[in-house]
Amino acid sequence: MFASDTSADGEWGLLRALRLNAAQTMRYLDTYVESSRSHGFSDEALSTWKLMHQRAEASYAELAALVANNPKARRQSHVMLVEERVAAEYYAFMRVVLGTLRQMWAQFDPALIISGLVVLVLTTVSLIAVYVRSRHTSLEAMVARLWKQCATGGVIGVVLGRALSIVLVSQSISHISLLEASAAGLAIGVMATSCSLLLFAAGDNELPSISRPESLRARLCNPSMLLNSIACGMAIMHGLAFMSNSFTFREDGIVLHLAQTLILALVHLALYLVMSSSSAKQKAAGYRAFVCGSLIMVLNRAASYSTVCREEQLPGCTPTFYGLPSASISSVSLAAANLVMVWLVPFAVLRVLKRSQSHRGMVAKLWISIGMRISMGMSAAYWLLDSIDGNHSTSGAAPGKKSDWSDLRIVLARMAVGIALGGGFAAWYSSPFCLDVAISKPPPQAAGPVTRSSAKAQASSPQHTAVVLGYGNAFGAAYLVFVTVVFCALYLVQQPMGGITISLLFIKLLLCVEAFDSLRDALVTSSLLPAQTTMIAILAYLDYFSTGHQFTLVSIQWSTAFIGVREMQLVICGIIVALNTLGSFILASVCVPMAVLWNESLGSRVLRLAPESFVARLGGAAALYVGYHAVVATSSAINAAVFRRHLMVWKIFAPRFMFSVPVFLVSTVVVLLLATGFAAMRVLRLGINVGNVRGLPVARDSGRV
């Protein structure tokens, strides 16, 4: 159709199309530059575009003047050459403009995309392999076996990456730089080497077995295998949800159903243990797991009430995060309801510790009973005053009735975080174990005649007995105190509804630990780490939505940046916003080591036979938890690459991938460095020093230990 010259004015069809397209493009650029101050175009680029378009228009005007008085001149050869030259100028203008816009807005480099996806896939596989190896091999042995080969693989990857980048750039296939190629080659080389060694290299079992080996048939028939398989299915389904834009922006509902499905499987397993077990201890453990799982399901439904709506979810979604659908500031009643959490959370923590008598320890009495309540109370009071000020300023009150609690709010915020990080952390760091010693008197002797043998036996028996309270859950209780310190800091940076939901998340994580610990008591030889870490990760995603966030830039709560500060401070305000946005993932990451440390006593069998297995099990739990986030990040990256030309790529797929990266990185750093590397290792080091204590000598006829 472009070769036709049957138009009304006899103009060549291709030239007419190019001229109209160039006029539309130039009009769009002028409008875009006028309407957006941050358009990003340089003055040089704008002047070049205008000059090229003016030159093409001038050439077209000369052509029009040439054939104006002689319509038959179009069929002459020299006029046709002029038409081709004018069309070439319009075409060159379009190529230059579109090329610049593509470089600025939609430049997809296939080499970088493929290398990034390969790194993510290999990372996910490596994390799963680390968990499998950690069940039989210590982390020290794995590192000693891997580091030399991984270093060699990294060097080979750098060399191959640089060589391949030269070829791709010379063929105009990619614009990857040598630095980017070196980084990609290093990551791929290290990850590929670690995957191959962890999956296929034979290794001895450095860790002694602490339980009877199970046959393949026994493993397949074990109920815990079904629960772990369901958990793996939930992780895969979460990743597959990003294959559709409709599922992606309805992720909050999908995560809720995944969490409820996994918990329902746990409840069914608990009921099976209650009905089929012949031991009273197993029945009690199954009943305890059933109660904890049922409470988690109820709390999940309660937390899902708090929502903020994406633009794509309207009008089928009603926002409830601020109390009213049309509100942008939390209501005073909602802030007042947040005060209930000041009593509920410490009560739940003490109730969990009471089962092992750890609540009678000095740290639990001073910090959880007093300090934690004071810190949370100040945080709740801060948000109550903030809601009063905010609603007063938006209600159109008279100027004489001014309500300004800003100075008091700053004092409350700083005191709350000071008590949490100063008092709570100092108390935990100095003496983390929640232990106490109780002296009990012997039971009274039965009445009767006193013989020489009975008098001798009574004299040789101890008159007092020392009972170490909290000994059975020494590791778990000590680590839980550290988690409460982190929770108090995160509680401050959440708005009232967010404070309620993150408090419910903390309680759900405690119930999750109790439920799986009860199942381990009933299923003596089973490992439930895959199911437990999956549930922790899903609960983190569920609470992310409940705290008033979506995976969109507009849902970031920028107003929280000024908690405890009077003016903008880039670093401090950025950290506060990050804690507000990723608070649920940070809290869940900190709770991961409790899956291993909970209800482990100072003199446990594992501690006596294989103390290094604690570290290996902690590493395996951390690898599984990070592996879940790696699956989500990998799936979001793959689908963002597949749908990079989709109409909604910058609305749905790209923001989801951009948020999955900080979630993955922050979760990895917190669970590996802060939770496992610092807090859990300190508890283990202190516990191993006193773990060989079998009893406490008691002086006869005295209460001194």
XYZ file of C-alpha atoms in Angstrom:
705
model
C 0.000 0.000 0.000
C 2.958 2.312 0.509
C 3.946 2.059 -3.157
C 0.680 3.556 -4.346
C 0.601 7.039 -5.894
C -3.159 7.243 -6.346
C -3.740 9.662 -3.464
C -5.734 12.833 -4.012
C -2.653 15.020 -4.304
C -0.608 12.397 -6.133
C 1.853 12.028 -3.244
C 3.878 8.862 -2.932
C 2.227 6.510 -0.365
C 5.349 5.663 1.680
C 6.408 9.297 1.876
C 2.957 10.305 3.105
C 2.953 7.614 5.806
C 6.430 8.582 7.037
C 5.530 12.272 7.116
C 2.361 11.636 9.165
C 4.222 9.310 11.544
C 6.999 11.867 12.052
C 4.447 14.622 12.736
C 2.672 12.456 15.335
C 5.958 11.562 17.034
C 7.118 15.175 17.163
C 3.784 16.309 18.577
C 3.973 13.602 21.253
C 7.513 14.652 22.221
C 6.573 18.321 22.500
C 3.549 17.512 24.664
C 5.533 15.115 26.862
C 8.321 17.632 27.451
C 5.858 20.397 28.333
C 3.825 18.249 30.738
C 6.714 16.522 32.540
C 9.613 18.372 34.088
C 11.466 15.107 34.729
C 11.228 13.880 31.149
C 14.875 12.815 31.135
C 15.713 14.096 27.642
C 18.943 16.051 27.276
C 18.970 19.443 25.567
C 21.269 18.020 22.920
C 18.822 15.243 22.070
C 15.870 17.631 21.878
C 17.720 20.046 19.612
C 18.885 17.178 17.369
C 15.354 15.865 16.977
C 13.932 19.290 16.139
C 16.721 19.993 13.660
C 16.223 16.665 11.864
C 12.462 17.156 11.688
C 12.805 20.730 10.418
C 15.303 19.584 7.784
C 12.913 16.869 6.597
C 10.036 19.355 6.504
C 12.154 21.809 4.498
C 13.059 19.114 1.979
C 9.406 18.181 1.666
C 8.490 21.830 1.065
C 11.042 21.965 -1.785
C 9.529 18.807 -3.267
C 6.036 20.227 -3.002
C 7.120 23.450 -4.750
C 8.813 21.423 -7.483
C 5.670 19.545 -8.486
C 3.079 22.202 -7.614
C 2.746 23.596 -11.127
C 3.641 20.393 -12.980
C 1.706 17.335 -11.743
C 3.354 15.114 -14.378
C 6.797 15.864 -12.923
C 6.280 13.108 -10.303
C 6.927 10.483 -12.955
C 10.248 12.032 -13.890
C 13.333 10.273 -12.589
C 14.955 13.256 -10.862
C 11.738 14.016 -8.958
C 11.462 10.406 -7.832
C 15.014 10.623 -6.497
C 14.049 13.726 -4.519
C 11.032 11.877 -3.070
C 13.255 9.019 -1.963
C 15.690 11.448 -0.340
C 12.873 13.179 1.567
C 11.475 9.802 2.693
C 14.952 8.802 3.862
C 15.184 11.946 5.988
C 11.845 11.222 7.689
C 12.905 7.614 8.175
C 16.242 8.670 9.706
C 14.408 11.019 12.082
C 12.117 8.208 13.252
C 14.997 5.762 13.724
C 17.005 8.224 15.806
C 14.036 9.169 18.022
C 12.823 5.607 18.559
C 16.349 4.372 19.182
C 16.896 6.963 21.889
C 13.526 6.262 23.496
C 14.173 2.529 23.422
C 17.500 3.018 25.173
C 15.842 5.132 27.850
C 12.567 3.275 28.385
C 12.563 -0.258 27.048
C 16.066 -1.555 26.470
C 16.063 -5.303 27.125
C 19.503 -6.869 26.884
C 19.072 -10.630 26.316
C 22.533 -11.473 27.651
C 21.898 -9.722 30.973
C 18.394 -11.169 31.271
C 19.536 -14.743 30.641
C 22.551 -14.469 32.951
C 20.391 -13.079 35.754
C 17.827 -15.844 35.394
C 20.564 -18.496 35.385
C 22.019 -17.073 38.600
C 18.596 -17.090 40.284
C 17.838 -20.663 39.219
C 21.240 -21.919 40.362
C 20.862 -20.068 43.663
C 17.513 -21.736 44.313
C 18.914 -25.182 43.545
C 21.979 -24.527 45.719
C 19.833 -23.552 48.707
C 17.790 -26.736 48.453
C 20.988 -28.763 48.123
C 22.438 -27.087 51.223
C 19.427 -28.227 53.240
C 19.718 -31.800 51.976
C 23.441 -31.886 52.786
C 22.978 -30.254 56.195
C 21.045 -33.290 57.407
C 24.210 -35.414 57.168
C 27.151 -33.014 56.846
C 28.318 -30.157 59.032
C 28.532 -26.684 57.556
C 32.256 -26.583 58.248
C 32.786 -29.717 56.152
C 30.665 -28.310 53.319
C 32.578 -25.042 53.261
C 35.931 -26.807 53.390
C 34.917 -29.028 50.477
C 33.422 -26.254 48.339
C 35.512 -23.112 48.630
C 38.491 -24.149 46.495
C 36.353 -25.633 43.719
C 33.990 -22.640 43.792
C 36.932 -20.249 43.517
C 38.188 -22.166 40.499
C 34.734 -22.190 38.951
C 34.428 -18.449 39.533
C 37.708 -17.748 37.734
C 36.662 -19.920 34.787
C 33.298 -18.156 34.706
C 34.949 -14.720 34.599
C 37.184 -15.747 31.680
C 34.326 -17.290 29.711
C 32.015 -14.362 30.482
C 34.482 -11.775 29.219
C 35.187 -13.788 26.072
C 31.504 -14.284 25.368
C 30.739 -10.602 25.931
C 33.299 -9.603 23.300
C 31.622 -11.876 20.773
C 28.103 -10.670 21.619
C 29.057 -7.001 21.450
C 30.886 -7.446 18.143
C 27.791 -9.111 16.671
C 25.522 -6.327 18.058
C 23.540 -8.952 19.975
C 24.131 -7.349 23.369
C 25.543 -4.189 24.911
C 26.907 -5.935 28.008
C 30.060 -4.369 29.441
C 33.157 -6.263 30.515
C 32.425 -5.504 34.171
C 28.881 -6.854 33.890
C 30.123 -9.913 32.013
C 32.766 -10.552 34.682
C 30.223 -10.283 37.501
C 27.743 -12.553 35.712
C 30.460 -15.092 34.884
C 31.719 -15.096 38.467
C 28.225 -15.659 39.899
C 27.343 -18.374 37.392
C 30.695 -20.123 37.852
C 30.440 -20.182 41.637
C 26.772 -21.228 41.672
C 27.212 -23.922 39.014
C 30.192 -25.408 40.834
C 28.431 -25.440 44.192
C 25.313 -27.011 42.676
C 27.249 -29.781 40.985
C 29.284 -30.589 44.107
C 26.339 -30.468 46.497
C 24.075 -32.547 44.279
C 26.404 -35.099 42.723
C 29.628 -35.259 44.739
C 29.747 -38.133 47.179
C 30.521 -37.258 50.773
C 30.787 -39.002 54.077
C 28.311 -38.447 56.839
C 30.274 -36.344 59.282
C 27.326 -35.960 61.649
C 26.519 -38.988 63.800
C 22.985 -40.249 63.544
C 20.845 -39.430 66.555
C 17.831 -41.474 65.456
C 17.138 -44.811 63.847
C 17.474 -44.814 60.051
C 14.196 -45.179 58.188
C 13.581 -47.331 55.158
C 12.239 -45.861 51.934
C 8.826 -47.416 52.535
C 8.675 -45.978 56.040
C 9.566 -42.533 54.738
C 6.860 -42.621 52.069
C 4.249 -43.795 54.569
C 5.276 -41.235 57.158
C 2.583 -38.550 57.646
C 5.256 -35.854 57.845
C 6.286 -36.635 54.264
C 2.782 -35.703 53.118
C 2.899 -32.417 55.041
C 6.319 -31.540 53.595
C 5.094 -32.388 50.099
C 2.080 -30.128 50.513
C 4.395 -27.343 51.673
C 6.553 -27.757 48.560
C 3.395 -27.615 46.459
C 2.382 -24.353 48.119
C 5.763 -22.804 47.236
C 5.434 -23.933 43.612
C 1.876 -22.616 43.341
C 2.971 -19.255 44.747
C 5.570 -19.046 42.011
C 3.175 -20.127 39.270
C 0.737 -17.354 40.233
C 2.923 -14.797 38.420
C 2.167 -16.372 35.050
C -1.032 -14.318 34.880
C -1.507 -10.623 35.475
C -4.879 -11.302 37.144
C -3.305 -13.695 39.635
C -0.383 -11.336 40.232
C -2.447 -8.391 41.424
C -4.646 -10.752 43.458
C -1.640 -12.208 45.268
C -2.990 -11.207 48.683
C -5.967 -13.534 48.295
C -3.810 -16.309 46.835
C -1.357 -16.156 49.755
C -4.241 -16.340 52.240
C -5.597 -19.492 50.602
C -2.125 -21.062 50.446
C -1.594 -20.387 54.158
C -4.983 -21.763 55.137
C -4.469 -24.872 52.998
C -1.121 -25.663 54.596
C -2.468 -25.073 58.113
C -5.508 -27.213 57.340
C -3.156 -30.052 56.395
C -1.349 -29.561 59.717
C -4.654 -29.669 61.608
C -5.676 -32.871 59.829
C -2.325 -34.454 60.715
C -2.810 -33.438 64.344
C -6.293 -34.976 64.391
C -4.889 -38.157 62.859
C -2.340 -38.365 65.672
C -5.011 -37.792 68.317
C -7.237 -40.527 66.904
C -4.601 -43.105 65.983
C -1.990 -42.798 68.728
C -2.073 -45.212 71.616
C 0.283 -43.184 73.776
C -1.177 -40.503 76.011
C 1.871 -38.320 75.356
C 1.353 -38.474 71.599
C -2.351 -37.732 71.987
C -1.557 -34.680 74.104
C 1.014 -33.491 71.548
C -1.456 -33.952 68.690
C -4.178 -32.096 70.586
C -1.777 -29.229 71.306
C -0.843 -29.020 67.620
C -4.532 -29.046 66.672
C -5.311 -26.138 68.992
C -2.336 -24.098 67.771
C -3.183 -24.721 64.108
C -6.815 -23.781 64.632
C -5.818 -20.534 66.329
C -3.500 -19.683 63.436
C -6.342 -20.154 60.961
C -8.586 -17.845 62.982
C -5.859 -15.199 63.305
C -5.148 -15.382 59.568
C -8.757 -14.573 58.822
C -8.688 -11.728 61.316
C -5.486 -10.303 59.805
C -6.851 -10.561 56.255
C -9.532 -7.995 57.186
C -6.856 -5.282 56.939
C -6.384 -4.427 53.261
C -5.323 -1.709 50.893
C -6.526 -1.936 47.320
C -4.621 -1.771 44.086
C -6.057 0.179 41.203
C -6.614 -3.077 39.299
C -8.699 -4.537 42.169
C -11.292 -1.775 42.161
C -14.296 -1.709 42.501
C -14.300 -5.231 43.910
C -12.048 -4.296 46.840
C -12.820 -2.159 49.891
C -9.816 -0.682 51.752
C -9.980 -1.139 55.527
C -6.420 -0.366 56.634
C -7.233 3.136 57.892
C -10.554 2.172 59.451
C -12.791 3.800 56.819
C -12.812 3.151 53.052
C -12.258 6.805 52.172
C -9.763 7.643 54.941
C -6.045 8.238 54.454
C -5.264 8.675 58.170
C -5.857 6.034 60.830
C -8.926 6.635 62.949
C -8.625 7.314 66.666
C -10.672 4.212 67.497
C -8.248 2.058 65.516
C -5.286 3.606 67.331
C -7.057 2.937 70.638
C -7.600 -0.693 69.634
C -3.862 -0.924 69.057
C -3.396 -0.434 72.816
C -4.798 -3.936 73.365
C -1.663 -5.361 71.769
C 0.404 -3.852 74.599
C -1.202 -6.410 76.906
C -1.833 -9.260 74.463
C 1.651 -9.804 73.005
C 3.602 -9.993 76.302
C 0.838 -12.198 77.685
C 1.198 -14.582 74.727
C 4.989 -14.682 75.098
C 4.811 -15.396 78.826
C 2.101 -18.006 78.241
C 4.333 -19.830 75.775
C 7.308 -19.668 78.152
C 5.191 -20.876 81.063
C 5.011 -24.384 79.619
C 8.725 -24.863 80.357
C 8.734 -22.578 83.438
C 11.038 -20.205 81.537
C 8.814 -17.259 82.445
C 10.325 -17.276 85.937
C 13.769 -16.332 84.666
C 15.148 -12.930 85.570
C 15.293 -11.739 81.924
C 11.685 -12.750 81.332
C 10.521 -11.020 84.500
C 12.350 -7.761 83.873
C 12.156 -7.395 80.096
C 9.008 -9.173 78.927
C 6.822 -8.393 81.924
C 7.960 -4.783 82.362
C 10.290 -3.411 79.680
C 8.479 -4.860 76.663
C 5.138 -3.538 77.880
C 6.591 -0.070 78.469
C 8.187 0.050 75.009
C 5.026 -1.148 73.266
C 2.908 1.203 75.356
C 4.957 4.199 74.271
C 4.723 3.122 70.622
C 0.950 2.727 70.862
C 0.664 6.101 72.611
C 2.699 7.662 69.799
C 0.256 6.452 67.168
C -2.745 7.439 69.291
C -1.489 11.021 69.479
C -0.604 10.935 65.788
C -4.150 9.868 64.913
C -5.588 12.626 67.102
C -3.410 15.255 65.389
C -4.114 13.905 61.915
C -7.877 13.696 62.316
C -7.949 17.125 63.959
C -6.073 18.723 61.069
C -8.364 17.150 58.451
C -11.618 17.828 60.278
C -11.574 21.593 59.590
C -11.432 22.613 63.242
C -11.252 26.256 64.222
C -7.773 27.800 64.256
C -8.032 28.517 67.962
C -8.479 24.829 68.763
C -5.017 23.722 67.803
C -3.925 20.154 68.553
C -0.209 19.577 68.263
C 1.452 16.692 70.090
C 4.495 16.559 67.803
C 7.107 17.172 70.515
C 5.602 14.573 72.831
C 5.335 12.091 69.967
C 9.026 12.478 69.165
C 9.924 11.860 72.812
C 7.700 8.777 72.981
C 9.137 7.301 69.765
C 12.734 7.799 70.839
C 12.102 6.412 74.312
C 10.303 3.372 72.865
C 13.159 2.440 70.561
C 15.683 3.303 73.273
C 14.069 0.957 75.772
C 13.845 -1.818 73.158
C 17.342 -1.587 71.692
C 19.029 -0.256 74.820
C 17.345 -1.969 77.722
C 15.982 -5.098 76.061
C 19.024 -5.866 73.935
C 21.428 -5.129 76.778
C 19.512 -7.460 79.095
C 19.502 -10.235 76.509
C 23.160 -9.813 75.571
C 24.349 -9.868 79.176
C 22.223 -12.819 80.336
C 20.024 -14.405 77.649
C 18.946 -17.595 79.442
C 15.606 -17.607 81.253
C 16.653 -19.915 84.080
C 15.769 -20.008 87.743
C 16.493 -22.372 90.592
C 13.784 -23.541 92.970
C 14.553 -25.383 96.209
C 11.946 -27.966 97.084
C 11.585 -29.773 100.386
C 11.327 -33.565 100.494
C 7.904 -35.094 101.122
C 7.082 -35.815 104.779
C 7.900 -39.281 106.047
C 5.086 -41.664 106.769
C 4.173 -42.130 110.419
C 5.389 -45.328 112.029
C 8.027 -46.799 114.262
C 11.503 -45.514 113.590
C 14.009 -48.302 113.058
C 17.770 -48.097 112.720
C 17.680 -48.749 108.956
C 14.955 -46.171 108.284
C 16.776 -43.555 110.348
C 20.007 -44.254 108.447
C 18.214 -43.957 105.063
C 16.556 -40.712 106.138
C 19.894 -39.244 107.224
C 21.646 -40.191 103.956
C 18.897 -38.794 101.694
C 19.135 -35.092 100.697
C 16.951 -32.797 102.717
C 16.421 -30.346 99.822
C 16.179 -30.748 96.042
C 17.255 -28.110 93.526
C 15.105 -27.797 90.410
C 16.385 -25.740 87.472
C 13.354 -24.017 85.987
C 13.472 -23.371 82.245
C 16.163 -26.022 81.668
C 14.081 -27.929 79.122
C 13.618 -24.940 76.772
C 16.789 -23.030 77.564
C 17.858 -22.403 73.963
C 14.414 -21.536 72.637
C 13.498 -19.196 75.482
C 16.847 -17.384 75.300
C 16.431 -16.808 71.586
C 12.810 -15.724 71.976
C 13.923 -12.832 74.185
C 16.017 -11.555 71.281
C 13.019 -11.854 68.951
C 10.909 -9.727 71.300
C 13.524 -6.945 71.097
C 13.337 -6.952 67.279
C 9.540 -7.044 67.424
C 9.360 -3.938 69.642
C 11.463 -1.983 67.139
C 9.236 -3.109 64.247
C 6.052 -2.421 66.234
C 6.990 1.253 66.522
C 7.292 1.862 62.757
C 3.901 0.313 61.898
C 0.738 2.388 61.722
C -2.109 1.389 64.116
C -3.631 -1.307 61.920
C -0.151 -2.437 60.969
C 0.774 -2.658 64.648
C -2.242 -4.873 65.271
C -1.506 -7.186 62.361
C 2.243 -7.485 63.015
C 1.377 -8.329 66.631
C -0.923 -11.048 65.342
C 1.922 -12.222 63.100
C 4.215 -12.548 66.109
C 1.594 -14.567 67.958
C 1.035 -16.747 64.883
C 4.759 -17.414 64.613
C 4.835 -18.491 68.264
C 1.850 -20.773 67.667
C 3.562 -22.138 64.552
C 6.668 -23.013 66.570
C 4.556 -24.683 69.261
C 2.461 -26.608 66.717
C 5.428 -28.072 64.857
C 7.258 -28.812 68.102
C 4.206 -30.790 69.232
C 4.170 -32.692 65.953
C 7.857 -33.505 66.390
C 7.062 -34.900 69.836
C 4.453 -37.177 68.277
C 6.451 -38.041 65.129
C 9.740 -38.812 66.825
C 11.905 -39.544 63.779
C 10.383 -37.061 61.358
C 11.780 -33.788 60.017
C 9.227 -31.046 59.487
C 11.613 -28.197 58.632
C 10.378 -27.846 54.999
C 6.761 -27.436 56.122
C 7.613 -25.147 59.040
C 9.874 -22.775 57.081
C 7.330 -22.659 54.266
C 4.599 -21.695 56.703
C 6.799 -18.980 58.232
C 7.482 -17.536 54.768
C 3.812 -17.625 53.737
C 2.779 -15.932 56.988
C 5.326 -13.189 56.249
C 3.780 -12.556 52.822
C 0.277 -12.608 54.277
C 1.183 -10.045 56.919
C 2.905 -7.873 54.308
C -0.487 -7.261 52.755
C -2.181 -6.901 56.144
C 0.188 -4.112 57.201
C -1.172 -1.911 54.409
C 1.191 -2.767 51.575
C 0.951 -4.044 48.039
C 3.727 -4.814 45.590
C 3.388 -1.368 44.034
C 5.349 1.836 44.539
C 2.253 3.856 45.469
C 1.563 1.633 48.504
C 4.817 2.589 50.234
C 3.915 4.451 53.419
C 6.197 7.465 53.093
C 4.600 9.222 56.071
C 6.303 6.790 58.449
C 9.682 8.254 57.496
C 9.242 11.006 60.111
C 8.743 8.740 63.142
C 10.912 10.177 65.883
C 12.508 12.868 63.694
C 11.607 16.504 63.142
C 13.002 16.958 59.631
C 14.063 14.916 56.652
C 17.225 12.858 57.208
C 17.966 10.700 54.209
C 19.595 7.704 55.884
C 17.433 7.535 59.015
C 14.180 8.168 57.157
C 15.101 5.599 54.517
C 15.793 2.966 57.177
C 12.462 3.680 58.869
C 10.536 3.324 55.595
C 12.398 0.091 54.838
C 11.538 -1.307 58.284
C 7.903 -0.328 57.782
C 7.713 -1.911 54.339
C 9.666 -5.101 55.055
C 8.766 -5.469 58.728
C 6.854 -8.732 58.309
C 9.720 -10.366 56.412
C 12.277 -9.186 58.981
C 10.223 -10.551 61.888
C 9.643 -13.879 60.133
C 13.340 -14.162 59.238
C 14.341 -13.575 62.843
C 11.956 -16.343 63.967
C 13.417 -19.009 61.663
C 16.094 -20.307 64.134
C 13.351 -21.043 66.663
C 12.298 -23.912 64.395
C 15.510 -25.647 65.521
C 16.187 -24.215 68.977
C 12.697 -24.499 70.437
C 12.368 -26.902 73.397
C 16.022 -27.904 73.249
C 17.437 -28.264 76.739
C 20.961 -27.519 77.866
C 21.648 -31.211 78.377
C 19.802 -32.540 75.329
C 20.829 -35.713 73.561
C 21.723 -33.825 70.419
C 24.007 -31.525 72.408
C 25.837 -34.482 73.944
C 26.219 -36.584 70.798
C 26.669 -33.968 68.058
C 26.836 -30.329 69.167
C 27.831 -29.271 65.628
C 24.504 -30.585 64.336
C 22.837 -27.535 65.902
C 24.722 -25.320 63.475
C 23.993 -27.649 60.565
C 20.284 -27.718 61.356
C 20.221 -23.943 61.711
C 21.898 -23.611 58.323
C 19.403 -26.019 56.775
C 16.428 -24.117 58.178
C 17.854 -20.811 56.949
C 18.520 -22.308 53.500
C 14.936 -23.563 53.213
C 13.472 -20.233 54.265
C 15.657 -18.253 51.866
C 14.918 -20.872 49.217
C 11.212 -20.044 49.373
C 11.946 -16.389 48.664
C 14.352 -17.478 45.926
C 11.555 -19.463 44.260
C 9.268 -16.409 44.344
C 12.010 -14.084 43.061
C 13.000 -16.480 40.280
C 9.421 -16.961 39.139
C 8.714 -13.208 39.142
C 11.924 -12.583 37.182
C 11.128 -15.261 34.586
C 7.606 -13.988 34.048
C 8.749 -10.354 33.893
C 11.213 -11.387 31.168
C 8.598 -13.415 29.282
C 6.017 -10.611 29.473
C 8.469 -7.758 28.875
C 6.416 -6.667 25.855
C 3.123 -7.075 27.709
C 0.847 -4.063 27.972
C 0.876 -4.282 31.809
C 4.583 -5.045 32.268
C 5.376 -1.751 34.030
C 2.098 -1.850 35.937
C 2.169 -5.404 37.285
C 5.065 -7.682 36.304
C 8.034 -5.320 36.642
C 6.987 -3.877 40.066
C 6.443 -7.404 41.381
C 9.961 -8.375 40.355
C 11.426 -5.131 41.718
C 9.871 -5.821 45.127
C 10.914 -9.478 45.160
C 14.581 -8.458 44.990
C 14.704 -6.472 48.288
C 12.491 -9.071 49.965
C 14.921 -11.825 48.940
C 18.061 -9.853 49.843
C 16.784 -8.507 53.183
C 15.448 -11.919 54.225
C 18.786 -13.507 53.333
C 20.842 -10.958 55.253
C 18.591 -11.035 58.324
C 18.260 -14.805 58.623
C 21.930 -15.563 57.902
C 23.771 -12.705 59.602
C 21.485 -11.288 62.288
C 19.371 -14.294 63.289
C 21.668 -17.294 62.733
C 25.141 -15.791 62.610
C 24.758 -13.465 65.597
C 21.837 -14.240 67.902
C 21.535 -18.019 67.531
C 25.291 -18.568 67.600
C 25.636 -16.509 70.770
C 22.926 -18.555 72.447
C 24.618 -21.766 71.313
C 28.074 -20.680 72.488
C 26.785 -19.770 75.929
C 24.622 -22.884 76.110
C 27.358 -25.305 75.127
C 29.583 -23.938 77.909
C 27.051 -25.024 80.520
C 25.365 -27.803 78.578
C 27.282 -30.605 80.277
C 25.767 -29.805 83.677
C 23.874 -32.914 84.767
C 22.816 -31.841 88.247
C 23.303 -29.311 90.986
C 24.878 -30.329 94.310
C 22.821 -29.319 97.303
C 24.361 -28.986 100.733
C 22.681 -31.138 103.325
C 20.397 -29.407 105.788
C 20.685 -26.081 103.936
C 19.120 -24.347 101.025
C 22.385 -23.260 99.422
C 23.145 -24.643 95.980
